PDB file of C-alpha atoms in Angstrom:
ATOM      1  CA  UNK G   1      48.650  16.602 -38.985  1.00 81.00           C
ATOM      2  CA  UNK G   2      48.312  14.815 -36.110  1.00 92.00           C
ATOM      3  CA  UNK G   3      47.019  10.803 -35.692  1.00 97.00           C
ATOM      4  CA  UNK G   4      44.289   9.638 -33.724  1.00 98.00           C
ATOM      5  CA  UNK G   5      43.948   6.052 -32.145  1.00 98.00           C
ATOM      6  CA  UNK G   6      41.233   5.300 -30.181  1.00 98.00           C
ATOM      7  CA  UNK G   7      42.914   2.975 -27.111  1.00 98.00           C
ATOM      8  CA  UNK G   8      40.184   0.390 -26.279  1.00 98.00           C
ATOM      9  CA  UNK G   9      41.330  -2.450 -23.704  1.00 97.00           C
ATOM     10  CA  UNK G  10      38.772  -5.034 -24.726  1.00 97.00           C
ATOM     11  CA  UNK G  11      37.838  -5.886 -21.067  1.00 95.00           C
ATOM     12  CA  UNK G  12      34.399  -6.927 -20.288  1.00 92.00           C
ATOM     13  CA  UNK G  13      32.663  -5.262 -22.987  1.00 95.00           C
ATOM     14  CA  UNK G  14      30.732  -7.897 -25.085  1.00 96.00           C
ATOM     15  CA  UNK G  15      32.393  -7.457 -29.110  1.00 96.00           C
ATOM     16  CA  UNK G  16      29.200  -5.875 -30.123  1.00 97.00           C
ATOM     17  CA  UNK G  17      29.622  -2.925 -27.598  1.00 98.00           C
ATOM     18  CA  UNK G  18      33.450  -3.373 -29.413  1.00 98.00           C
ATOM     19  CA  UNK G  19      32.265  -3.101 -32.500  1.00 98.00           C
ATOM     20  CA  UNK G  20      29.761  -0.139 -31.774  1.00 98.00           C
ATOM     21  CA  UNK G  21      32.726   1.851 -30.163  1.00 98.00           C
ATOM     22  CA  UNK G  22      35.065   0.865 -33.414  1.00 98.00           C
ATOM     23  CA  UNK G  23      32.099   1.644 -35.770  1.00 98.00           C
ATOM     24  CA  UNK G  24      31.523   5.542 -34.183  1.00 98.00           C
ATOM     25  CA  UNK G  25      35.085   6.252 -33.622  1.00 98.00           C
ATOM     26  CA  UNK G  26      35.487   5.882 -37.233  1.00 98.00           C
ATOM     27  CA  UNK G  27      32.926   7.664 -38.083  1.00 98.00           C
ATOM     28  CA  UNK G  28      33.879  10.707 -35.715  1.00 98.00           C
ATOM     29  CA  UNK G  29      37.671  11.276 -37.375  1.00 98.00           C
ATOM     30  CA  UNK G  30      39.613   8.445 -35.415  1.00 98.00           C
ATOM     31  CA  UNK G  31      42.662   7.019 -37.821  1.00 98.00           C
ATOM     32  CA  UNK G  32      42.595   3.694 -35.754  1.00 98.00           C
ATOM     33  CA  UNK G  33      42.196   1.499 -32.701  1.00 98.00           C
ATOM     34  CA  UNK G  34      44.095  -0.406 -30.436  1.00 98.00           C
ATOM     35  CA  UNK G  35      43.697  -3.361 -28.377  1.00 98.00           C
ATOM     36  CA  UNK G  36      45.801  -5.241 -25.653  1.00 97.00           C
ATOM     37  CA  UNK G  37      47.188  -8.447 -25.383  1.00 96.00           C
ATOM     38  CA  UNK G  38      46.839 -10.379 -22.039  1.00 95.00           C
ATOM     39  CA  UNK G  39      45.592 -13.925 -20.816  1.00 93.00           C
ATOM     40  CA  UNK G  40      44.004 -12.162 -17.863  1.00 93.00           C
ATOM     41  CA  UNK G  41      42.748  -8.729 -17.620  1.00 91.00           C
ATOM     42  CA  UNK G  42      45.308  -6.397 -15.624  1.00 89.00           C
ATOM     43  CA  UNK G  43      44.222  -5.566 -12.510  1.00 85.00           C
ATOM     44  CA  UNK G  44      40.759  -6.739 -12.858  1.00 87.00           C
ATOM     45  CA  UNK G  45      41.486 -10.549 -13.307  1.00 87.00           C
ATOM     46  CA  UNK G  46      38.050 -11.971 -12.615  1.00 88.00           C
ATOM     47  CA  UNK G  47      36.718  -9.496 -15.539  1.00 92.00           C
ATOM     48  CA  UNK G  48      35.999 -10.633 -18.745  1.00 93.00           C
ATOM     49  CA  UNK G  49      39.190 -10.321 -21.607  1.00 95.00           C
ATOM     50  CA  UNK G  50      38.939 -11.397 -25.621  1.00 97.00           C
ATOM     51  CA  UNK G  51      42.148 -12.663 -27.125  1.00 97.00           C
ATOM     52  CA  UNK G  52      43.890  -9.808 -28.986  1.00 97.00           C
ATOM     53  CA  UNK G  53      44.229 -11.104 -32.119  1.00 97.00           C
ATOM     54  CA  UNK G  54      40.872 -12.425 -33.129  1.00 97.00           C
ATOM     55  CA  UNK G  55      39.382  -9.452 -31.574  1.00 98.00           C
ATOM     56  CA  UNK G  56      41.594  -6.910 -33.883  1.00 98.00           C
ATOM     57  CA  UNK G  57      40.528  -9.491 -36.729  1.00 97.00           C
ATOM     58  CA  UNK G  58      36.433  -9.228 -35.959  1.00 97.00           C
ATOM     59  CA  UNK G  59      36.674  -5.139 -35.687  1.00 98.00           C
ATOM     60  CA  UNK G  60      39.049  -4.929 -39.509  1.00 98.00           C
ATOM     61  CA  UNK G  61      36.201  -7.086 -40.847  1.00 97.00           C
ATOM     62  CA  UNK G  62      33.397  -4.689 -39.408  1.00 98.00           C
ATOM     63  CA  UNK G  63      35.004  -1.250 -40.697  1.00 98.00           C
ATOM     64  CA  UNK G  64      36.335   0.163 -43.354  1.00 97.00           C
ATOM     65  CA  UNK G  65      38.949   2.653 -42.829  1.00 97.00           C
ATOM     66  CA  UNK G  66      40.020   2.279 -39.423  1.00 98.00           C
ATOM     67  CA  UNK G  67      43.915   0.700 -38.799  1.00 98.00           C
ATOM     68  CA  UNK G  68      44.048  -1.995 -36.675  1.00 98.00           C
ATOM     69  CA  UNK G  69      46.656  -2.565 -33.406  1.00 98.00           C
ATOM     70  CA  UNK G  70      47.567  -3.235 -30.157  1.00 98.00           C
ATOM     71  CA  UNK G  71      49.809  -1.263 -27.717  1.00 95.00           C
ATOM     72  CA  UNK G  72      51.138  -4.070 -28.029  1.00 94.00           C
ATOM     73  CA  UNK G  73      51.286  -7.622 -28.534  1.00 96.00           C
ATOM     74  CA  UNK G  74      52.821  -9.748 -26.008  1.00 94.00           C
ATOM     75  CA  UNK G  75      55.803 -11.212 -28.129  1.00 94.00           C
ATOM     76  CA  UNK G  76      56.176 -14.215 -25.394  1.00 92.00           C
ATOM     77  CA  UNK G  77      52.536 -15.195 -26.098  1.00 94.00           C
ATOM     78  CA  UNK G  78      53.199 -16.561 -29.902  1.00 94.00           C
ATOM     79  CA  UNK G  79      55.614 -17.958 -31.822  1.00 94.00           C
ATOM     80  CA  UNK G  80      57.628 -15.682 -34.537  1.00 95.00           C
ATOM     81  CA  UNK G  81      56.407 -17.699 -37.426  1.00 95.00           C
ATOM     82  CA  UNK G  82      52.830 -17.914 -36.373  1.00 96.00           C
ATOM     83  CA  UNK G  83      53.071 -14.178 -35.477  1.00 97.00           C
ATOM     84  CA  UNK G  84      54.000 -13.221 -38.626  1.00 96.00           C
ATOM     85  CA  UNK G  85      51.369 -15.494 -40.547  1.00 96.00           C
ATOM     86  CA  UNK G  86      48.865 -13.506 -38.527  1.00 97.00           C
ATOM     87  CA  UNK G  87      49.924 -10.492 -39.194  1.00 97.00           C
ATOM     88  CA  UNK G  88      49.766 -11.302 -43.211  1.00 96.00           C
ATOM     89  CA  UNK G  89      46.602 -12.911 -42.906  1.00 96.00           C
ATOM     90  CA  UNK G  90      44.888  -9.464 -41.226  1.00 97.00           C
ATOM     91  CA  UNK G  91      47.081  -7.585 -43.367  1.00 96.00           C
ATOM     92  CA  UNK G  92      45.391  -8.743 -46.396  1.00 95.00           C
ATOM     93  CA  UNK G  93      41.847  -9.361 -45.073  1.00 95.00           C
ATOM     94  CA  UNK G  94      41.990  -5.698 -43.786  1.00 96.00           C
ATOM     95  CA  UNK G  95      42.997  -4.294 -47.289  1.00 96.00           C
ATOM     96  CA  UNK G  96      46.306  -3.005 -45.815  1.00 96.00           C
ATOM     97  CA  UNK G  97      44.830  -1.646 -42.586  1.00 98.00           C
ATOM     98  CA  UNK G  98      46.872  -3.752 -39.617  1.00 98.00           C
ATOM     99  CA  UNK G  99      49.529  -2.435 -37.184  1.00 98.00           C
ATOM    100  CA  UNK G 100      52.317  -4.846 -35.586  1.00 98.00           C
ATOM    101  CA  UNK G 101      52.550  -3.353 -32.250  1.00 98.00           C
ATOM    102  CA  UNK G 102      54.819  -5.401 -30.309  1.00 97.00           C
ATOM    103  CA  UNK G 103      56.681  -5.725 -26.801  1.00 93.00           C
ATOM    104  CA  UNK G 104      58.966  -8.330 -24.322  1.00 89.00           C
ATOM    105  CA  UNK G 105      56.052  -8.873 -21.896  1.00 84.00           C
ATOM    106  CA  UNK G 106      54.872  -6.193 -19.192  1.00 78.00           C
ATOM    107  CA  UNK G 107      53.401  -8.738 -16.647  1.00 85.00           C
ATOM    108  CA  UNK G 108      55.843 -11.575 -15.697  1.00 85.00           C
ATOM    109  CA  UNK G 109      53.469 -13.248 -13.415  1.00 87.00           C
ATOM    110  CA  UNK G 110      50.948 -13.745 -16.057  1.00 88.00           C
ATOM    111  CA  UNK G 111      53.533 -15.854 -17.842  1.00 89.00           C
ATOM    112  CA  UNK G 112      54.916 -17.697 -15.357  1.00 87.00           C
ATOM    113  CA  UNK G 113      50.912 -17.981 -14.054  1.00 89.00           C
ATOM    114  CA  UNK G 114      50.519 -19.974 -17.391  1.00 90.00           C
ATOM    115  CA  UNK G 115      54.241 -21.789 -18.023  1.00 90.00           C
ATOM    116  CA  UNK G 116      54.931 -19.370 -20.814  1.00 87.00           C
ATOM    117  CA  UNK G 117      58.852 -19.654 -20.001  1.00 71.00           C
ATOM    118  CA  UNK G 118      59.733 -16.467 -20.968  1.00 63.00           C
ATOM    119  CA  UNK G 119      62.422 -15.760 -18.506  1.00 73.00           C
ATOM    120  CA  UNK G 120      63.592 -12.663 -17.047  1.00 85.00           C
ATOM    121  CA  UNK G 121      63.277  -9.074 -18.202  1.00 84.00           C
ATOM    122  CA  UNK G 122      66.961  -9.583 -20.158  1.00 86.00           C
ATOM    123  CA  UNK G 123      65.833 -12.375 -21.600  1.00 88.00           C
ATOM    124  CA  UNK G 124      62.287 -11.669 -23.066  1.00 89.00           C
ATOM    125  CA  UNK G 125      64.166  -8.176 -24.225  1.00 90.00           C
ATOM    126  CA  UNK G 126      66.556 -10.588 -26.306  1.00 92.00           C
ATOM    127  CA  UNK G 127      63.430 -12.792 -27.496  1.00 93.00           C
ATOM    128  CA  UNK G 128      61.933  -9.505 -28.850  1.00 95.00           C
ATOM    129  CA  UNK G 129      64.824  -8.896 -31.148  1.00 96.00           C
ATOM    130  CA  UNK G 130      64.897 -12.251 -32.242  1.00 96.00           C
ATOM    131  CA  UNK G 131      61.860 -11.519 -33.011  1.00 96.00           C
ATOM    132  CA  UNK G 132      62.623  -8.165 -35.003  1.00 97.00           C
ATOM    133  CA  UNK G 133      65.028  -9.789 -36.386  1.00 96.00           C
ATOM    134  CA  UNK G 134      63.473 -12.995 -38.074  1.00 95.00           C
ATOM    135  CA  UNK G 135      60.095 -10.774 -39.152  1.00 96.00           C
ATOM    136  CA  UNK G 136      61.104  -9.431 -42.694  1.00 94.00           C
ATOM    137  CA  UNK G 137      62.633 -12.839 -43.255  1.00 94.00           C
ATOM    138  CA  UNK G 138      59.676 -14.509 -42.638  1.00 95.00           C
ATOM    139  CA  UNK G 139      57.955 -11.525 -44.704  1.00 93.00           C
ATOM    140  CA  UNK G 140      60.584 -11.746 -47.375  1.00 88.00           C
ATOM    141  CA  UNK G 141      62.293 -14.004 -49.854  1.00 76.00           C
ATOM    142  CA  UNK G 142      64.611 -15.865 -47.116  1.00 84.00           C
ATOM    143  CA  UNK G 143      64.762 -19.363 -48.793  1.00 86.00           C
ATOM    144  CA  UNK G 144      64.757 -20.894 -45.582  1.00 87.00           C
ATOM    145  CA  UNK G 145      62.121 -18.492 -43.930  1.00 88.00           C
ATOM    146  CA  UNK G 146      60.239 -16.791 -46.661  1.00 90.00           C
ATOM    147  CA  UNK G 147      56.827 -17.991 -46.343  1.00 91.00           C
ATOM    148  CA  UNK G 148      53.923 -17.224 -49.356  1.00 90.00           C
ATOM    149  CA  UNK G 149      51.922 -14.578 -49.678  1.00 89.00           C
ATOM    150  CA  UNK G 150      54.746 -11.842 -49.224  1.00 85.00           C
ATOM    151  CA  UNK G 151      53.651  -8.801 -47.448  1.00 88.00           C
ATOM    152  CA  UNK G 152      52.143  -6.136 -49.198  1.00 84.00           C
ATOM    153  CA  UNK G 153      51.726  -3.228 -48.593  1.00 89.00           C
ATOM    154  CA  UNK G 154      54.694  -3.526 -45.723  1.00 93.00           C
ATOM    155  CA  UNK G 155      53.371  -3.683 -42.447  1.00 97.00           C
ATOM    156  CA  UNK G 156      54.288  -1.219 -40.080  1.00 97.00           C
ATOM    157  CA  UNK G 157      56.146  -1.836 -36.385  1.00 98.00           C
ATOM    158  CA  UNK G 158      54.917  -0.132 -33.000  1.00 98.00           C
ATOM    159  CA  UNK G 159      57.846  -0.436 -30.213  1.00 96.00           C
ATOM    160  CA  UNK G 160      57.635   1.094 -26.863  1.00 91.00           C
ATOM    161  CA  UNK G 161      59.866   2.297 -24.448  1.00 88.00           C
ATOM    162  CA  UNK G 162      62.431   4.782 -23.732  1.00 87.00           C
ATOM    163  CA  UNK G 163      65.025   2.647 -22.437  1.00 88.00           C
ATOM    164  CA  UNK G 164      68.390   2.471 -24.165  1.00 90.00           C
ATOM    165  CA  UNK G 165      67.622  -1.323 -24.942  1.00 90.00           C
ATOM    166  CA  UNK G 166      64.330  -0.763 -26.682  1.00 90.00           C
ATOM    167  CA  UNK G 167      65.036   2.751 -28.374  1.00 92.00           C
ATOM    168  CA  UNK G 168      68.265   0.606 -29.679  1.00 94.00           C
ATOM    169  CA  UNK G 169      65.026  -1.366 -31.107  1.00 95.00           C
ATOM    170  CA  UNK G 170      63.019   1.110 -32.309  1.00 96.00           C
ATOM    171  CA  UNK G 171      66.089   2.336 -34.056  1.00 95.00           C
ATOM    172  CA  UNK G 172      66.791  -0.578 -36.107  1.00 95.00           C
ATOM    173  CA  UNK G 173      62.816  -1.804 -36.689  1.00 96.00           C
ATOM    174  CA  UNK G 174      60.073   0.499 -36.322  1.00 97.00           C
ATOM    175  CA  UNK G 175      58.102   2.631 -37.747  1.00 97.00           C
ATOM    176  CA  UNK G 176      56.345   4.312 -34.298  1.00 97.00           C
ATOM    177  CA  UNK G 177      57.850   4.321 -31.225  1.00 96.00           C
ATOM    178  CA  UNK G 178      55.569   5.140 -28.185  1.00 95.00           C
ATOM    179  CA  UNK G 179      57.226   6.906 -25.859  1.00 92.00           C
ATOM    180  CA  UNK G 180      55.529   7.619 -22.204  1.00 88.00           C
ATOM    181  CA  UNK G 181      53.638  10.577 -21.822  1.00 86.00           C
ATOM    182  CA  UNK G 182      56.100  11.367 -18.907  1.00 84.00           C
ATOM    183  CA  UNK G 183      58.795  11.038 -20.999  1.00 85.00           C
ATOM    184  CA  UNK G 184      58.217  13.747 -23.628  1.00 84.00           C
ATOM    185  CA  UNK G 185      60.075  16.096 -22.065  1.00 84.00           C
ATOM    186  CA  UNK G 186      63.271  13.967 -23.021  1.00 88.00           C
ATOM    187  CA  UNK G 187      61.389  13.751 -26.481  1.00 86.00           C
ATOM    188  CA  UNK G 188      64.347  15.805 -28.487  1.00 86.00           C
ATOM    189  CA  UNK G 189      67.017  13.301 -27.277  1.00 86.00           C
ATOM    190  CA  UNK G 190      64.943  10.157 -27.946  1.00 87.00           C
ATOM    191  CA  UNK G 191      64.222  11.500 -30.924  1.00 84.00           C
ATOM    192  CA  UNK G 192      67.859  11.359 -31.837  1.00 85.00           C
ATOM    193  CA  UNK G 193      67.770   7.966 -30.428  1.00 89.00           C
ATOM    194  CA  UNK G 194      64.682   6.418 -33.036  1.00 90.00           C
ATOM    195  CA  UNK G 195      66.054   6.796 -35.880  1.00 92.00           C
ATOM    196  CA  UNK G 196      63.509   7.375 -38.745  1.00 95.00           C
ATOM    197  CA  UNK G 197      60.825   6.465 -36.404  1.00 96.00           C
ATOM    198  CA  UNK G 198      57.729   8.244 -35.781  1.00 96.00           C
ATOM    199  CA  UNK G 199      56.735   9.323 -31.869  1.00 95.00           C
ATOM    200  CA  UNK G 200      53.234   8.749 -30.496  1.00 95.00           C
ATOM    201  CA  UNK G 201      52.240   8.564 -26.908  1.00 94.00           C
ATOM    202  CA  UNK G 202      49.102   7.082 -24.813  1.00 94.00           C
ATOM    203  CA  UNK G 203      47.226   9.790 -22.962  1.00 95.00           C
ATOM    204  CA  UNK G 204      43.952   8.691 -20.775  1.00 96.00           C
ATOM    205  CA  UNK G 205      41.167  11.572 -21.494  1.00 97.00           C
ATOM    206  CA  UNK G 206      38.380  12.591 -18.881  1.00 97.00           C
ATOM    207  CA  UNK G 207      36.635  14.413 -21.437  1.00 98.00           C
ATOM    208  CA  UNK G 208      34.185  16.976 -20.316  1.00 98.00           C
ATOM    209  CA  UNK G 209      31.241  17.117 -22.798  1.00 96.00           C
ATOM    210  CA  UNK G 210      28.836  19.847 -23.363  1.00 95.00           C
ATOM    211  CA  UNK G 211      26.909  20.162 -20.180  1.00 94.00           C
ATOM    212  CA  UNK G 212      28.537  18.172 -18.393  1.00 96.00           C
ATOM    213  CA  UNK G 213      29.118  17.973 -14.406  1.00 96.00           C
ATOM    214  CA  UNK G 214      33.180  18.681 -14.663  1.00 96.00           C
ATOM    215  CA  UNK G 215      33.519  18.188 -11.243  1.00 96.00           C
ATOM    216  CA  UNK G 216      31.985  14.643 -11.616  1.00 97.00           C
ATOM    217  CA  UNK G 217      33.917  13.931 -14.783  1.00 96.00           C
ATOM    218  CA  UNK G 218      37.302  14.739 -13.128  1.00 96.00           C
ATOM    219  CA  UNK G 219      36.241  12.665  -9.996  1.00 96.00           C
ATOM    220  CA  UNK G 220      35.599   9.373 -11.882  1.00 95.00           C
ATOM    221  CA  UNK G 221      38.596   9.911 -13.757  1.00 94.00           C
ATOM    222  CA  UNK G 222      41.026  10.456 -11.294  1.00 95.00           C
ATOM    223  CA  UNK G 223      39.156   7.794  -9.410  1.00 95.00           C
ATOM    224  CA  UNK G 224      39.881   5.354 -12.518  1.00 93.00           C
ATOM    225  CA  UNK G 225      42.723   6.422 -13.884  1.00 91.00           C
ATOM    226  CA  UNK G 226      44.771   8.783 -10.863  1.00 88.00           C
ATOM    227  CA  UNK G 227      47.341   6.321 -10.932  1.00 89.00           C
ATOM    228  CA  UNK G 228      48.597   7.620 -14.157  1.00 88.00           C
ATOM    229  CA  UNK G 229      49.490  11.074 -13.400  1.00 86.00           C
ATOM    230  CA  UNK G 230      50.633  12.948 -16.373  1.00 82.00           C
ATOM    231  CA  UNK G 231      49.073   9.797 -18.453  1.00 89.00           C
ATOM    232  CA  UNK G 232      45.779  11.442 -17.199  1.00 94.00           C
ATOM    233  CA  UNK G 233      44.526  14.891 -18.261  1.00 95.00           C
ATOM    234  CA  UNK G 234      40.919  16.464 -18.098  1.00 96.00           C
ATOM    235  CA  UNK G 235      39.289  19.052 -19.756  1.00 97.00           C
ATOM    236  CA  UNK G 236      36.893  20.592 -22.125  1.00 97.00           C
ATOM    237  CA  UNK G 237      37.101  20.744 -26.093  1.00 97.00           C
ATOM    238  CA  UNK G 238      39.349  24.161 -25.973  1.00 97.00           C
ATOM    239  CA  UNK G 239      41.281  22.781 -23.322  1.00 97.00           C
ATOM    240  CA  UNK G 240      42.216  19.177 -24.488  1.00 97.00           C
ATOM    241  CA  UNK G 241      42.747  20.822 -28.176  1.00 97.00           C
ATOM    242  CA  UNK G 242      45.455  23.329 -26.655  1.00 96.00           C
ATOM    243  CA  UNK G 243      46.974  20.068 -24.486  1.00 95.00           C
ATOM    244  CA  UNK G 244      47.389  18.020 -27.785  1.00 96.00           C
ATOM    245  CA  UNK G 245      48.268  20.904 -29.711  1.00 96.00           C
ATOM    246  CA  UNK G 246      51.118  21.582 -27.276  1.00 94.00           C
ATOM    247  CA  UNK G 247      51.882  18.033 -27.729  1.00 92.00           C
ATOM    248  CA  UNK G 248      51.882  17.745 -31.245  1.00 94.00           C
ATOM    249  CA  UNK G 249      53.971  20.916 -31.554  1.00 92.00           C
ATOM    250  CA  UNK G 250      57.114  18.722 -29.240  1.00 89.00           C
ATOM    251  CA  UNK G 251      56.703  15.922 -32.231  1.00 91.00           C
ATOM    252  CA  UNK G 252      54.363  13.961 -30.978  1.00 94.00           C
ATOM    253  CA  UNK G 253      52.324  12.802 -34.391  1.00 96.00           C
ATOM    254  CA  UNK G 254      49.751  10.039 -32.903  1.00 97.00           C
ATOM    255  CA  UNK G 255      48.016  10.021 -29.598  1.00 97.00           C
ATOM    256  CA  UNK G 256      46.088   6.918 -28.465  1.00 97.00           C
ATOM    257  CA  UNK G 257      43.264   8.135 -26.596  1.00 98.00           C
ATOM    258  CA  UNK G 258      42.073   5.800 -23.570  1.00 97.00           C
ATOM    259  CA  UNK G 259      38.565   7.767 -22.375  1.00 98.00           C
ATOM    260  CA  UNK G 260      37.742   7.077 -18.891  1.00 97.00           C
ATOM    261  CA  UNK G 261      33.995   7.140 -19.244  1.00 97.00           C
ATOM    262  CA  UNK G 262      35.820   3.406 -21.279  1.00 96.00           C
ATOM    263  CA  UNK G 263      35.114   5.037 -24.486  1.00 97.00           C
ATOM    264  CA  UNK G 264      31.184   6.197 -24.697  1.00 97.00           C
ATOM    265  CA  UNK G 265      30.016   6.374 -28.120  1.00 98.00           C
ATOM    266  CA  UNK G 266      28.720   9.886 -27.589  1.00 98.00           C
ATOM    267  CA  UNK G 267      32.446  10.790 -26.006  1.00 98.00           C
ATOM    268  CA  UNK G 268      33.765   9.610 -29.217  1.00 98.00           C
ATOM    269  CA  UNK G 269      31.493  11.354 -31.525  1.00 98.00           C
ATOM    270  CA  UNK G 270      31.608  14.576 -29.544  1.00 98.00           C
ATOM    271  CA  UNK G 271      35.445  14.447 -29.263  1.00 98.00           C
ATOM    272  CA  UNK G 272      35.900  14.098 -32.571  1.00 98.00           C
ATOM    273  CA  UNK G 273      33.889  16.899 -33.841  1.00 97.00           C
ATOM    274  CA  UNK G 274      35.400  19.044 -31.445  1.00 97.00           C
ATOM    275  CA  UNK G 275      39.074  17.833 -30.847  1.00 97.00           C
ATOM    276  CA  UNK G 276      40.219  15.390 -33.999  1.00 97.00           C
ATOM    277  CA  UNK G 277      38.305  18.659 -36.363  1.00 95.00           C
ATOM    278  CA  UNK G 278      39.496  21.019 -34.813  1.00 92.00           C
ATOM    279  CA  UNK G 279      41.361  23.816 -36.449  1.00 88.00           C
ATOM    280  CA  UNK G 280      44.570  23.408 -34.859  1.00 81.00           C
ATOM    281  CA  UNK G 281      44.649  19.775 -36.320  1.00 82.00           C
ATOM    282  CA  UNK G 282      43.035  20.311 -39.908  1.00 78.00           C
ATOM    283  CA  UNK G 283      44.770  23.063 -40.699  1.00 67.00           C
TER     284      UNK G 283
END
């Protein structure tokens, strides 16, 4: 059975309208959400942006049953051993609910903007795994490392990537890997590549609702979002079922949905009684 995250850049909504859109996408079938994890807003710099981890710790304290992410945390941005006191600390508050979703850094001027330090591509890359690496120690019983409370229940990784480097990640510390949507049709050799890993992909969604204008949904979309190409697809109920369906059936088992209407509580509600129940996926 397939996953559903909802994929909510937290940019200039206020964290009510966050906390509405968390609130209904539960209620309408979604397994999680997922935020992002920049200083400044991409692309839209001027716009309002709330810091990643205090906004994934507001929304786990106003639901119940949602899991809690990012695609993904800027490992650049925080320390290893503060990261991973974090991620207890939400762990636990959430009742097991939080994700680790975590990456080298996908917008070098943004660090250097702020004297982050984090070097070249090579170099954040080899950060990351330090990173990987010192996690379950700091999680664990190192008796150097091991910091009080210990982790329970575990708490699962989110890597992505295709690249040799990262899938040589994933391989060795994840539970998800999430590949690129224009990437899946290399899915059976990654697959070989991630180990015991699980696949999931991002897919942006111009949703066409009952009665409404498709033309005008696809042209906001594309204007929004065109610069995706496959990343984008839009369609109706039947036809966004059959595209995930297809999907799910090359291995994909999670798709973080980005809306382009940014995530309209009656998009959510309707998509999930139409999509997320569908038959295909409660079967």
């Amino acid at each position: 059975m397939a996953e559903w995250f909802l994929f909510l850049p937290q940019i200039r909504f206020g964290m009510d309208q966050i906390t509405e859109r968390a609130r209904v996408a539960e209620a309408a079938g979604f397994d999680g959400i997922a935020f992002i994890d920049h200083l400044l807003a991409p692309g839209a710099e001027s716009q309002p942006l709330w810091e990643a981890m205090t906004v994934a710790t507001w929304v786990a304290a106003r639901t119940e049953r949602l899991r809690i992410g990012h695609l993904v945390l800027c490992d650049a941005l925080r320390h290893p051993a503060v990261l991973a006191k974090q991620a207890v600390t939400i762990q636990q508050a959430s009742g097991g609910r939080f994700e680790l979703g975590l990456g080298s850094g996908s917008i070098p001027k943004e660090l250097s903007r702020f004297d982050i330090g984090a070097g070249n591509a090579a170099a954040r890359r080899e950060r990351l795994a330090r990173t990987l690496d010192a996690l379950p120690r700091y999680w664990g019983n190192d008796p150097d490392l091991g910091m009080a409370p210990a982790v329970e229940p575990p708490i699962p990784i989110v890597i992505g990537g295709s690249g040799p480097a990262t899938m040589e990640l994933v391989r060795r510390h994840a539970d998800w890997c999430n590949l690129p949507v224009n990437q899946l049709d290399r899915l059976p050799d990654l697959r070989g590549q991630a180990g015991s890993a699980r696949v999931s992909t991002q897919q942006a969604v111009a949703f066409v609702g009952a009665g409404a204008d498709r033309d005008r949904v696809r042209e906001v979309g594309t204007r929004r979002f065109g610069y995706l190409g496959d990343g984008l697809v839009c369609g109706d109920a039947a036809e966004l079922t059959a595209h995930f369906s297809a999907r799910a059936e090359q291995g994909v088992e999670r798709f973080y949905i980005w809306f382009t209407d940014f995530a309209d509580p009656a998009t959510l509600t309707e998509f999930g009684a139409t999509v997320i129940r569908a038959p295909d996926f409660t079967a």
